[in-house]
């Protein structure tokens, strides 16, 4: 099954994708996680991306398009994929259509997780992240042991871009550059809207109802 999770920063894409990837046994491809891993490793890509990420800006399209092409042609995508955080601009979406046509794996659905701006700010300002890709919330989704990842035992950290002023900038970039993709995929007939305001488990169940159609 070939799915993209879509939604503003803090909608719960990463939280849901982690679980969905295990449940359906398809790779979770988060461009944000790939970029952060490159920042940590100090690669050339990471050094370039960091300048944009720290300001809440998008990393240039040509960088992301090359990255996603490489990732989608890896063997674990044979059985499908779950995109998280890509595409984020019209040129990225157009490039994706070309890549997916080359590998004959067109998108089955784009699942748009809807959450209000006030709730997004609360979620992002209380988020605690792990280098393994898990994310928690100090109030809404705390780890079993404070400051420690349930999945891998590593110490949790607060992302540099989860500061209030950067959060506002990310939301504004989303509204300007990414939100137009809702119409883009609605016109393509593959957009499904999901209410992302319920509890994590409730949102998961709603997404499964959609994904089950493509098993
Ligand atoms: P990225 O890492 O993709 O960040 P984002 O889109 O801003 O999304 P987030 O990861 O912040 O939110 P999420 O939806 O995953 O929410 P989460 O599940 O963690 O991108 C970061 C940066 O990288 C970008 O700004 C850009 O610079 C660059 N980048 C990445 N991809 C790019 C691309 N394609 N093009 C260009 N640049 C790119 O949940 C958030 C919080 O809410 C957590 O604390 C969680 O515990 C909590 N929560 C989740 N669900 C619920 C719930 N149902 N109820 C209550 N709390 C919940
Ligand atoms: Mg995320
Ligand atoms: Zn972890």
GROMACS .gro file of C-alpha atoms and ligand atoms in nm:
model
  274
    1UNK     CA    1   0.000   0.000   0.000
    2UNK     CA    2   0.127   0.339  -0.104
    3UNK     CA    3   0.027   0.616   0.133
    4UNK     CA    4   0.127   0.974   0.217
    5UNK     CA    5   0.040   1.119   0.558
    6UNK     CA    6  -0.022   1.487   0.519
    7UNK     CA    7  -0.086   1.769   0.765
    8UNK     CA    8   0.058   2.074   0.938
    9UNK     CA    9   0.352   2.063   1.179
   10UNK     CA   10   0.234   1.890   1.497
   11UNK     CA   11  -0.069   1.719   1.339
   12UNK     CA   12   0.060   1.380   1.455
   13UNK     CA   13   0.211   1.249   1.131
   14UNK     CA   14   0.521   1.105   1.300
   15UNK     CA   15   0.327   0.963   1.597
   16UNK     CA   16   0.082   0.782   1.370
   17UNK     CA   17   0.336   0.680   1.106
   18UNK     CA   18   0.552   0.496   1.361
   19UNK     CA   19   0.258   0.276   1.464
   20UNK     CA   20   0.113   0.237   1.113
   21UNK     CA   21   0.449   0.129   0.977
   22UNK     CA   22   0.468  -0.154   1.233
   23UNK     CA   23   0.101  -0.251   1.192
   24UNK     CA   24   0.109  -0.270   0.811
   25UNK     CA   25   0.476  -0.363   0.781
   26UNK     CA   26   0.567  -0.089   0.534
   27UNK     CA   27   0.861   0.153   0.570
   28UNK     CA   28   0.800   0.489   0.737
   29UNK     CA   29   0.974   0.752   0.527
   30UNK     CA   30   1.000   1.080   0.717
   31UNK     CA   31   1.199   1.344   0.533
   32UNK     CA   32   1.229   1.541   0.860
   33UNK     CA   33   1.383   1.236   1.036
   34UNK     CA   34   1.622   1.175   0.744
   35UNK     CA   35   1.731   1.540   0.746
   36UNK     CA   36   1.777   1.544   1.128
   37UNK     CA   37   1.989   1.226   1.107
   38UNK     CA   38   2.209   1.406   0.851
   39UNK     CA   39   2.235   1.711   1.077
   40UNK     CA   40   2.346   1.487   1.367
   41UNK     CA   41   2.601   1.307   1.149
   42UNK     CA   42   2.734   1.639   1.017
   43UNK     CA   43   2.698   1.535   0.651
   44UNK     CA   44   2.711   1.789   0.369
   45UNK     CA   45   2.335   1.753   0.328
   46UNK     CA   46   2.285   1.801   0.703
   47UNK     CA   47   2.496   2.118   0.714
   48UNK     CA   48   2.297   2.265   0.428
   49UNK     CA   49   1.955   2.158   0.563
   50UNK     CA   50   2.018   2.287   0.917
   51UNK     CA   51   2.027   2.650   0.804
   52UNK     CA   52   1.670   2.618   0.679
   53UNK     CA   53   1.533   2.387   0.950
   54UNK     CA   54   1.648   2.607   1.239
   55UNK     CA   55   1.452   2.898   1.091
   56UNK     CA   56   1.140   2.693   1.022
   57UNK     CA   57   1.190   2.730   0.645
   58UNK     CA   58   1.164   2.452   0.388
   59UNK     CA   59   1.484   2.293   0.259
   60UNK     CA   60   1.510   2.360  -0.120
   61UNK     CA   61   1.301   2.137  -0.346
   62UNK     CA   62   1.593   1.999  -0.549
   63UNK     CA   63   1.754   1.861  -0.231
   64UNK     CA   64   1.433   1.690  -0.119
   65UNK     CA   65   1.346   1.553  -0.462
   66UNK     CA   66   1.686   1.379  -0.494
   67UNK     CA   67   1.658   1.247  -0.139
   68UNK     CA   68   1.308   1.102  -0.186
   69UNK     CA   69   1.395   0.947  -0.522
   70UNK     CA   70   1.688   0.761  -0.363
   71UNK     CA   71   1.479   0.648  -0.069
   72UNK     CA   72   1.181   0.525  -0.270
   73UNK     CA   73   1.401   0.313  -0.495
   74UNK     CA   74   1.541   0.116  -0.199
   75UNK     CA   75   1.431  -0.250  -0.188
   76UNK     CA   76   1.217  -0.220   0.128
   77UNK     CA   77   0.968  -0.005  -0.069
   78UNK     CA   78   0.880  -0.301  -0.292
   79UNK     CA   79   0.573  -0.377  -0.080
   80UNK     CA   80   0.472  -0.014  -0.032
   81UNK     CA   81   0.564   0.294   0.165
   82UNK     CA   82   0.428   0.547   0.413
   83UNK     CA   83   0.543   0.902   0.341
   84UNK     CA   84   0.557   1.154   0.628
   85UNK     CA   85   0.650   1.516   0.556
   86UNK     CA   86   0.684   1.481   0.180
   87UNK     CA   87   0.560   1.634  -0.048
   88UNK     CA   88   0.541   1.988   0.091
   89UNK     CA   89   0.532   2.201  -0.225
   90UNK     CA   90   0.370   2.171  -0.566
   91UNK     CA   91   0.708   2.107  -0.739
   92UNK     CA   92   0.777   1.827  -0.486
   93UNK     CA   93   0.437   1.675  -0.562
   94UNK     CA   94   0.491   1.696  -0.938
   95UNK     CA   95   0.835   1.533  -0.901
   96UNK     CA   96   0.684   1.261  -0.682
   97UNK     CA   97   0.425   1.176  -0.946
   98UNK     CA   98   0.711   1.125  -1.195
   99UNK     CA   99   0.920   0.913  -0.955
  100UNK     CA  100   0.622   0.695  -0.861
  101UNK     CA  101   0.532   0.645  -1.223
  102UNK     CA  102   0.894   0.537  -1.297
  103UNK     CA  103   0.876   0.272  -1.023
  104UNK     CA  104   0.511   0.188  -1.093
  105UNK     CA  105   0.391   0.258  -0.737
  106UNK     CA  106   0.137   0.541  -0.758
  107UNK     CA  107  -0.015   0.680  -0.438
  108UNK     CA  108  -0.331   0.503  -0.317
  109UNK     CA  109  -0.426   0.784  -0.079
  110UNK     CA  110  -0.309   1.108   0.077
  111UNK     CA  111  -0.437   1.115   0.434
  112UNK     CA  112  -0.478   1.471   0.559
  113UNK     CA  113  -0.472   1.494   0.940
  114UNK     CA  114  -0.666   1.804   1.045
  115UNK     CA  115  -0.591   1.988   1.373
  116UNK     CA  116  -0.654   2.353   1.471
  117UNK     CA  117  -0.363   2.600   1.497
  118UNK     CA  118  -0.406   2.649   1.875
  119UNK     CA  119  -0.383   2.276   1.934
  120UNK     CA  120  -0.078   2.248   1.703
  121UNK     CA  121   0.111   2.507   1.907
  122UNK     CA  122   0.029   2.321   2.232
  123UNK     CA  123   0.141   1.991   2.082
  124UNK     CA  124   0.468   2.122   1.941
  125UNK     CA  125   0.571   2.323   2.245
  126UNK     CA  126   0.528   2.017   2.469
  127UNK     CA  127   0.684   1.764   2.232
  128UNK     CA  128   0.985   1.561   2.335
  129UNK     CA  129   1.162   1.366   2.060
  130UNK     CA  130   1.394   1.068   2.032
  131UNK     CA  131   1.666   1.012   1.774
  132UNK     CA  132   1.493   0.678   1.693
  133UNK     CA  133   1.198   0.874   1.550
  134UNK     CA  134   0.952   0.834   1.840
  135UNK     CA  135   0.791   1.148   1.975
  136UNK     CA  136   0.613   1.212   2.303
  137UNK     CA  137   0.430   1.497   2.473
  138UNK     CA  138   0.488   1.608   2.830
  139UNK     CA  139   0.109   1.615   2.895
  140UNK     CA  140  -0.076   1.438   2.610
  141UNK     CA  141   0.154   1.142   2.554
  142UNK     CA  142   0.422   1.116   2.824
  143UNK     CA  143   0.682   0.836   2.815
  144UNK     CA  144   0.664   0.571   3.088
  145UNK     CA  145   0.979   0.714   3.248
  146UNK     CA  146   1.018   1.092   3.232
  147UNK     CA  147   1.271   1.203   2.970
  148UNK     CA  148   1.341   0.850   2.843
  149UNK     CA  149   1.219   0.683   2.519
  150UNK     CA  150   0.988   0.382   2.573
  151UNK     CA  151   1.104   0.224   2.248
  152UNK     CA  152   1.483   0.244   2.273
  153UNK     CA  153   1.573   0.382   2.619
  154UNK     CA  154   1.758   0.687   2.485
  155UNK     CA  155   1.730   1.030   2.647
  156UNK     CA  156   1.460   1.251   2.492
  157UNK     CA  157   1.536   1.601   2.360
  158UNK     CA  158   1.343   1.909   2.251
  159UNK     CA  159   1.380   1.987   1.880
  160UNK     CA  160   1.547   2.323   1.801
  161UNK     CA  161   1.250   2.413   1.581
  162UNK     CA  162   0.997   2.353   1.862
  163UNK     CA  163   1.058   2.700   2.009
  164UNK     CA  164   0.748   2.920   2.001
  165UNK     CA  165   0.874   3.169   1.737
  166UNK     CA  166   0.998   2.893   1.505
  167UNK     CA  167   0.668   2.704   1.550
  168UNK     CA  168   0.477   3.013   1.428
  169UNK     CA  169   0.707   3.040   1.126
  170UNK     CA  170   0.660   2.670   1.040
  171UNK     CA  171   0.282   2.712   1.055
  172UNK     CA  172   0.300   3.014   0.827
  173UNK     CA  173   0.524   2.830   0.577
  174UNK     CA  174   0.277   2.540   0.589
  175UNK     CA  175  -0.016   2.770   0.509
  176UNK     CA  176   0.165   2.938   0.222
  177UNK     CA  177   0.354   2.654   0.054
  178UNK     CA  178   0.214   2.320   0.168
  179UNK     CA  179  -0.159   2.369   0.223
  180UNK     CA  180  -0.226   2.417  -0.154
  181UNK     CA  181  -0.149   2.045  -0.191
  182UNK     CA  182  -0.485   1.969  -0.027
  183UNK     CA  183  -0.661   2.093  -0.342
  184UNK     CA  184  -0.394   1.932  -0.560
  185UNK     CA  185  -0.466   1.585  -0.422
  186UNK     CA  186  -0.839   1.646  -0.388
  187UNK     CA  187  -0.844   1.723  -0.761
  188UNK     CA  188  -0.650   1.400  -0.818
  189UNK     CA  189  -0.928   1.216  -0.630
  190UNK     CA  190  -0.702   1.057  -0.364
  191UNK     CA  191  -0.737   1.295  -0.067
  192UNK     CA  192  -0.895   1.165   0.254
  193UNK     CA  193  -0.950   1.402   0.549
  194UNK     CA  194  -0.913   1.268   0.904
  195UNK     CA  195  -1.001   1.449   1.226
  196UNK     CA  196  -0.668   1.460   1.412
  197UNK     CA  197  -0.798   1.613   1.736
  198UNK     CA  198  -0.898   1.292   1.915
  199UNK     CA  199  -0.671   1.070   2.126
  200UNK     CA  200  -0.376   0.902   1.951
  201UNK     CA  201  -0.555   0.562   1.947
  202UNK     CA  202  -0.877   0.708   1.805
  203UNK     CA  203  -0.691   0.883   1.523
  204UNK     CA  204  -0.499   0.560   1.455
  205UNK     CA  205  -0.826   0.364   1.423
  206UNK     CA  206  -0.967   0.621   1.178
  207UNK     CA  207  -0.653   0.606   0.961
  208UNK     CA  208  -0.664   0.224   0.962
  209UNK     CA  209  -1.019   0.235   0.824
  210UNK     CA  210  -0.877   0.418   0.523
  211UNK     CA  211  -0.559   0.213   0.482
  212UNK     CA  212  -0.741  -0.122   0.516
  213UNK     CA  213  -0.904  -0.051   0.180
  214UNK     CA  214  -0.563  -0.078   0.012
  215UNK     CA  215  -0.430  -0.395   0.179
  216LIG     P1  216   0.929   1.758   0.996
  216LIG     O1  217   1.015   1.681   1.085
  216LIG     O2  218   0.854   1.688   0.889
  216LIG     O3  219   0.834   1.845   1.084
  216LIG     P2  220   0.684   1.895   1.063
  216LIG     O4  221   0.612   1.873   0.937
  216LIG     O5  222   0.696   2.036   1.103
  216LIG     O6  223   0.601   1.804   1.149
  216LIG     P3  224   0.632   1.761   1.292
  216LIG     O7  225   0.728   1.648   1.291
  216LIG     O8  226   0.665   1.882   1.371
  216LIG     O9  227   0.486   1.712   1.337
  216LIG     P4  228   0.415   1.571   1.328
  216LIG    O10  229   0.292   1.587   1.245
  216LIG    O11  230   0.509   1.462   1.290
  216LIG    O12  231   0.369   1.556   1.478
  216LIG     P5  232   0.411   1.452   1.593
  216LIG    O13  233   0.356   1.318   1.562
  216LIG    O14  234   0.553   1.462   1.627
  216LIG    O15  235   1.018   1.872   0.926
  216LIG     C1  236   1.109   1.950   0.998
  216LIG     C2  237   1.183   2.043   0.905
  216LIG    O16  238   1.257   1.967   0.808
  216LIG     C3  239   1.094   2.135   0.820
  216LIG    O17  240   1.060   2.254   0.890
  216LIG     C4  241   1.185   2.162   0.700
  216LIG    O18  242   1.283   2.256   0.731
  216LIG     C5  243   1.253   2.026   0.679
  216LIG     N1  244   1.179   1.940   0.588
  216LIG     C6  245   1.126   1.816   0.615
  216LIG     N2  246   1.064   1.766   0.508
  216LIG     C7  247   1.076   1.859   0.409
  216LIG     C8  248   1.030   1.867   0.274
  216LIG     N3  249   0.957   1.769   0.219
  216LIG     N4  250   1.061   1.978   0.204
  216LIG     C9  251   1.135   2.078   0.256
  216LIG     N5  252   1.181   2.078   0.384
  216LIG    C10  253   1.151   1.968   0.459
  216LIG    O19  254   0.321   1.512   1.713
  216LIG    C11  255   0.347   1.639   1.768
  216LIG    C12  256   0.322   1.636   1.918
  216LIG    O20  257   0.183   1.612   1.944
  216LIG    C13  258   0.398   1.526   1.992
  216LIG    O21  259   0.437   1.575   2.115
  216LIG    C14  260   0.293   1.415   2.007
  216LIG    O22  261   0.318   1.337   2.121
  216LIG    C15  262   0.164   1.496   2.022
  216LIG     N6  263   0.048   1.426   1.967
  216LIG    C16  264   0.043   1.352   1.853
  216LIG     N7  265  -0.083   1.307   1.833
  216LIG    C17  266  -0.158   1.354   1.935
  216LIG    C18  267  -0.296   1.341   1.970
  216LIG     N8  268  -0.382   1.271   1.893
  216LIG     N9  269  -0.340   1.404   2.083
  216LIG    C19  270  -0.252   1.475   2.158
  216LIG    N10  271  -0.122   1.490   2.132
  216LIG    C20  272  -0.075   1.431   2.020
  217LIG    MG1  273   0.714   1.455   1.242
  218LIG    ZN1  274   1.386   0.613   2.100
   0.00000   0.00000   0.00000
